[in-house]
Amino acid sequence: MNAPVPSSRTGDTPADNLLEESILPTWITQRPISLWGFVGIWIGLAVVIATFQYGANGITGGVSLPLGPCR
């Protein structure tokens, strides 16, 4: 049987052992990313999804990839 992992937080109930400081809620001023950073990430993810969709459409549509000089 495994030994219990020591917790950085002290408490009387077993549920306190499940809390980790890095996953607790934070105030907006404590967050490392701003609203504009989140918007940038969201737009970047949308571009990646659209790029994968265009690539998938090209493969199913029969568009062949150009080969380099070594055929």
CSV table of N, CA and C in Angstrom, one decimal:
chain,number,residue,atom,x,y,z
A,1,MET,N,0.8,-1.2,0.0
A,1,MET,CA,0.0,0.0,0.0
A,1,MET,C,0.9,1.2,0.0
A,2,ASN,N,0.5,2.3,-0.8
A,2,ASN,CA,1.3,3.5,-0.9
A,2,ASN,C,1.1,4.3,0.4
A,3,ALA,N,2.2,5.0,0.7
A,3,ALA,CA,2.1,5.9,1.9
A,3,ALA,C,1.4,7.2,1.4
A,4,PRO,N,0.7,7.9,2.3
A,4,PRO,CA,0.0,9.1,1.9
A,4,PRO,C,1.0,10.2,1.6
A,5,VAL,N,0.7,11.0,0.6
A,5,VAL,CA,1.6,12.1,0.1
A,5,VAL,C,1.4,13.3,1.1
A,6,PRO,N,2.4,13.8,1.6
A,6,PRO,CA,2.3,15.0,2.5
A,6,PRO,C,1.8,16.2,1.8
A,7,SER,N,0.9,16.9,2.4
A,7,SER,CA,0.3,18.1,1.8
A,7,SER,C,1.0,19.4,2.3
A,8,SER,N,1.0,20.4,1.4
A,8,SER,CA,1.6,21.7,1.8
A,8,SER,C,0.7,22.5,2.7
A,9,ARG,N,-0.6,22.1,2.7
A,9,ARG,CA,-1.6,22.8,3.5
A,9,ARG,C,-2.0,21.9,4.7
A,10,THR,N,-2.2,22.5,5.8
A,10,THR,CA,-2.6,21.7,7.0
A,10,THR,C,-4.1,21.8,7.2
A,11,GLY,N,-4.7,20.8,7.5
A,11,GLY,CA,-6.2,20.8,7.8
A,11,GLY,C,-6.6,19.6,8.6
A,12,ASP,N,-7.8,19.6,9.0
A,12,ASP,CA,-8.3,18.5,9.8
A,12,ASP,C,-9.1,17.5,9.0
A,13,THR,N,-9.6,17.9,7.8
A,13,THR,CA,-10.4,17.0,7.1
A,13,THR,C,-9.7,16.4,5.9
A,14,PRO,N,-10.0,15.2,5.4
A,14,PRO,CA,-9.3,14.7,4.3
A,14,PRO,C,-9.5,15.5,3.0
A,15,ALA,N,-10.5,16.2,2.9
A,15,ALA,CA,-10.8,17.1,1.7
A,15,ALA,C,-9.7,18.1,1.6
A,16,ASP,N,-9.1,18.6,2.7
A,16,ASP,CA,-8.1,19.6,2.6
A,16,ASP,C,-6.8,19.1,1.9
A,17,ASN,N,-6.6,17.8,1.9
A,17,ASN,CA,-5.5,17.2,1.2
A,17,ASN,C,-5.6,17.3,-0.3
A,18,LEU,N,-6.8,17.5,-0.8
A,18,LEU,CA,-7.1,17.5,-2.2
A,18,LEU,C,-6.9,18.9,-2.8
A,19,LEU,N,-6.8,19.9,-1.9
A,19,LEU,CA,-6.6,21.3,-2.4
A,19,LEU,C,-5.1,21.6,-2.7
A,20,GLU,N,-4.9,22.2,-3.8
A,20,GLU,CA,-3.6,22.6,-4.2
A,20,GLU,C,-3.6,24.1,-4.5
A,21,GLU,N,-2.7,24.9,-4.0
A,21,GLU,CA,-2.7,26.3,-4.1
A,21,GLU,C,-2.8,26.8,-5.6
A,22,SER,N,-2.2,26.0,-6.5
A,22,SER,CA,-2.1,26.5,-7.9
A,22,SER,C,-3.4,26.3,-8.6
A,23,ILE,N,-4.4,25.6,-8.1
A,23,ILE,CA,-5.7,25.4,-8.8
A,23,ILE,C,-6.8,26.2,-8.1
A,24,LEU,N,-6.5,26.9,-7.0
A,24,LEU,CA,-7.5,27.7,-6.3
A,24,LEU,C,-7.9,28.9,-7.2
A,25,PRO,N,-9.1,29.4,-7.0
A,25,PRO,CA,-9.5,30.6,-7.7
A,25,PRO,C,-8.6,31.8,-7.4
A,26,THR,N,-8.5,32.7,-8.4
A,26,THR,CA,-7.6,33.9,-8.1
A,26,THR,C,-8.4,35.2,-8.5
A,27,TRP,N,-8.0,36.3,-8.0
A,27,TRP,CA,-8.5,37.6,-8.4
A,27,TRP,C,-8.0,37.9,-9.8
A,28,ILE,N,-8.7,38.8,-10.5
A,28,ILE,CA,-8.3,39.2,-11.9
A,28,ILE,C,-6.9,39.8,-11.8
A,29,THR,N,-6.6,40.6,-10.8
A,29,THR,CA,-5.3,41.2,-10.7
A,29,THR,C,-4.1,40.2,-10.4
A,30,GLN,N,-4.4,39.0,-10.0
A,30,GLN,CA,-3.4,38.0,-9.7
A,30,GLN,C,-3.1,37.1,-10.9
A,31,ARG,N,-3.9,37.3,-12.0
A,31,ARG,CA,-3.7,36.4,-13.2
A,31,ARG,C,-2.6,36.9,-14.0
A,32,PRO,N,-1.8,35.9,-14.6
A,32,PRO,CA,-0.6,36.3,-15.3
A,32,PRO,C,-1.0,36.7,-16.8
A,33,ILE,N,-2.2,36.4,-17.3
A,33,ILE,CA,-2.5,36.8,-18.6
A,33,ILE,C,-3.7,37.8,-18.6
A,34,SER,N,-3.6,38.8,-19.5
A,34,SER,CA,-4.6,39.8,-19.5
A,34,SER,C,-5.7,39.4,-20.5
A,35,LEU,N,-6.7,40.2,-20.5
A,35,LEU,CA,-7.8,40.0,-21.5
A,35,LEU,C,-7.3,39.9,-22.9
A,36,TRP,N,-6.4,40.8,-23.3
A,36,TRP,CA,-5.9,40.9,-24.6
A,36,TRP,C,-5.0,39.7,-24.9
A,37,GLY,N,-4.4,39.2,-23.9
A,37,GLY,CA,-3.6,37.9,-24.1
A,37,GLY,C,-4.5,36.8,-24.4
A,38,PHE,N,-5.6,36.7,-23.7
A,38,PHE,CA,-6.6,35.6,-23.9
A,38,PHE,C,-7.2,35.8,-25.3
A,39,VAL,N,-7.6,37.0,-25.7
A,39,VAL,CA,-8.1,37.2,-27.0
A,39,VAL,C,-7.1,36.7,-28.1
A,40,GLY,N,-5.9,37.0,-27.9
A,40,GLY,CA,-4.8,36.6,-28.9
A,40,GLY,C,-4.7,35.1,-29.0
A,41,ILE,N,-4.8,34.4,-27.8
A,41,ILE,CA,-4.7,33.0,-27.8
A,41,ILE,C,-6.0,32.4,-28.5
A,42,TRP,N,-7.1,33.0,-28.3
A,42,TRP,CA,-8.4,32.5,-28.9
A,42,TRP,C,-8.3,32.7,-30.4
A,43,ILE,N,-7.8,33.8,-30.9
A,43,ILE,CA,-7.7,34.0,-32.3
A,43,ILE,C,-6.7,33.1,-32.9
A,44,GLY,N,-5.6,32.9,-32.2
A,44,GLY,CA,-4.6,31.9,-32.7
A,44,GLY,C,-5.2,30.5,-32.8
A,45,LEU,N,-5.9,30.1,-31.9
A,45,LEU,CA,-6.5,28.7,-31.9
A,45,LEU,C,-7.5,28.6,-33.1
A,46,ALA,N,-8.3,29.7,-33.3
A,46,ALA,CA,-9.2,29.7,-34.4
A,46,ALA,C,-8.5,29.6,-35.8
A,47,VAL,N,-7.4,30.3,-35.9
A,47,VAL,CA,-6.6,30.2,-37.1
A,47,VAL,C,-6.0,28.8,-37.3
A,48,VAL,N,-5.6,28.1,-36.3
A,48,VAL,CA,-5.1,26.8,-36.4
A,48,VAL,C,-6.2,25.8,-36.8
A,49,ILE,N,-7.3,25.9,-36.2
A,49,ILE,CA,-8.4,25.1,-36.6
A,49,ILE,C,-8.8,25.3,-38.0
A,50,ALA,N,-8.9,26.5,-38.5
A,50,ALA,CA,-9.2,26.8,-39.9
A,50,ALA,C,-8.1,26.2,-40.8
A,51,THR,N,-6.9,26.3,-40.4
A,51,THR,CA,-5.8,25.8,-41.3
A,51,THR,C,-5.9,24.3,-41.4
A,52,PHE,N,-6.2,23.6,-40.3
A,52,PHE,CA,-6.3,22.1,-40.4
A,52,PHE,C,-7.5,21.8,-41.3
A,53,GLN,N,-8.6,22.6,-41.2
A,53,GLN,CA,-9.8,22.3,-42.0
A,53,GLN,C,-9.5,22.5,-43.5
A,54,TYR,N,-8.7,23.5,-43.8
A,54,TYR,CA,-8.4,23.7,-45.2
A,54,TYR,C,-7.5,22.6,-45.7
A,55,GLY,N,-6.6,22.1,-44.9
A,55,GLY,CA,-5.7,21.0,-45.2
A,55,GLY,C,-6.5,19.7,-45.4
A,56,ALA,N,-7.5,19.5,-44.6
A,56,ALA,CA,-8.3,18.3,-44.7
A,56,ALA,C,-9.2,18.4,-46.0
A,57,ASN,N,-9.7,19.5,-46.3
A,57,ASN,CA,-10.5,19.7,-47.5
A,57,ASN,C,-9.6,19.5,-48.7
A,58,GLY,N,-8.4,19.9,-48.7
A,58,GLY,CA,-7.5,19.7,-49.8
A,58,GLY,C,-7.2,18.2,-50.0
A,59,ILE,N,-7.0,17.5,-49.0
A,59,ILE,CA,-6.7,16.0,-49.1
A,59,ILE,C,-7.9,15.3,-49.6
A,60,THR,N,-9.1,15.6,-49.1
A,60,THR,CA,-10.3,14.8,-49.6
A,60,THR,C,-10.7,15.3,-50.9
A,61,GLY,N,-10.3,16.5,-51.3
A,61,GLY,CA,-10.7,17.0,-52.6
A,61,GLY,C,-9.8,16.6,-53.8
A,62,GLY,N,-8.8,15.9,-53.4
A,62,GLY,CA,-7.9,15.4,-54.5
A,62,GLY,C,-6.7,16.4,-54.8
A,63,VAL,N,-6.5,17.4,-54.0
A,63,VAL,CA,-5.4,18.3,-54.3
A,63,VAL,C,-4.1,17.6,-53.9
A,64,SER,N,-3.2,17.4,-54.9
A,64,SER,CA,-1.9,16.8,-54.6
A,64,SER,C,-0.9,17.8,-54.0
A,65,LEU,N,0.0,17.3,-53.2
A,65,LEU,CA,1.0,18.2,-52.6
A,65,LEU,C,2.2,18.3,-53.7
A,66,PRO,N,2.7,19.5,-53.8
A,66,PRO,CA,3.8,19.6,-54.8
A,66,PRO,C,5.1,18.9,-54.2
A,67,LEU,N,5.7,18.1,-55.1
A,67,LEU,CA,6.9,17.4,-54.8
A,67,LEU,C,8.1,18.2,-55.0
A,68,GLY,N,9.2,18.0,-54.3
A,68,GLY,CA,10.4,18.7,-54.5
A,68,GLY,C,11.2,18.2,-55.7
A,69,PRO,N,12.4,18.7,-55.9
A,69,PRO,CA,13.2,18.3,-57.0
A,69,PRO,C,13.5,16.8,-57.1
A,70,CYS,N,13.5,16.1,-56.0
A,70,CYS,CA,13.8,14.7,-56.1
A,70,CYS,C,12.6,13.8,-56.2
A,71,ARG,N,12.2,13.5,-57.4
A,71,ARG,CA,11.0,12.7,-57.7
A,71,ARG,C,11.3,11.3,-57.6
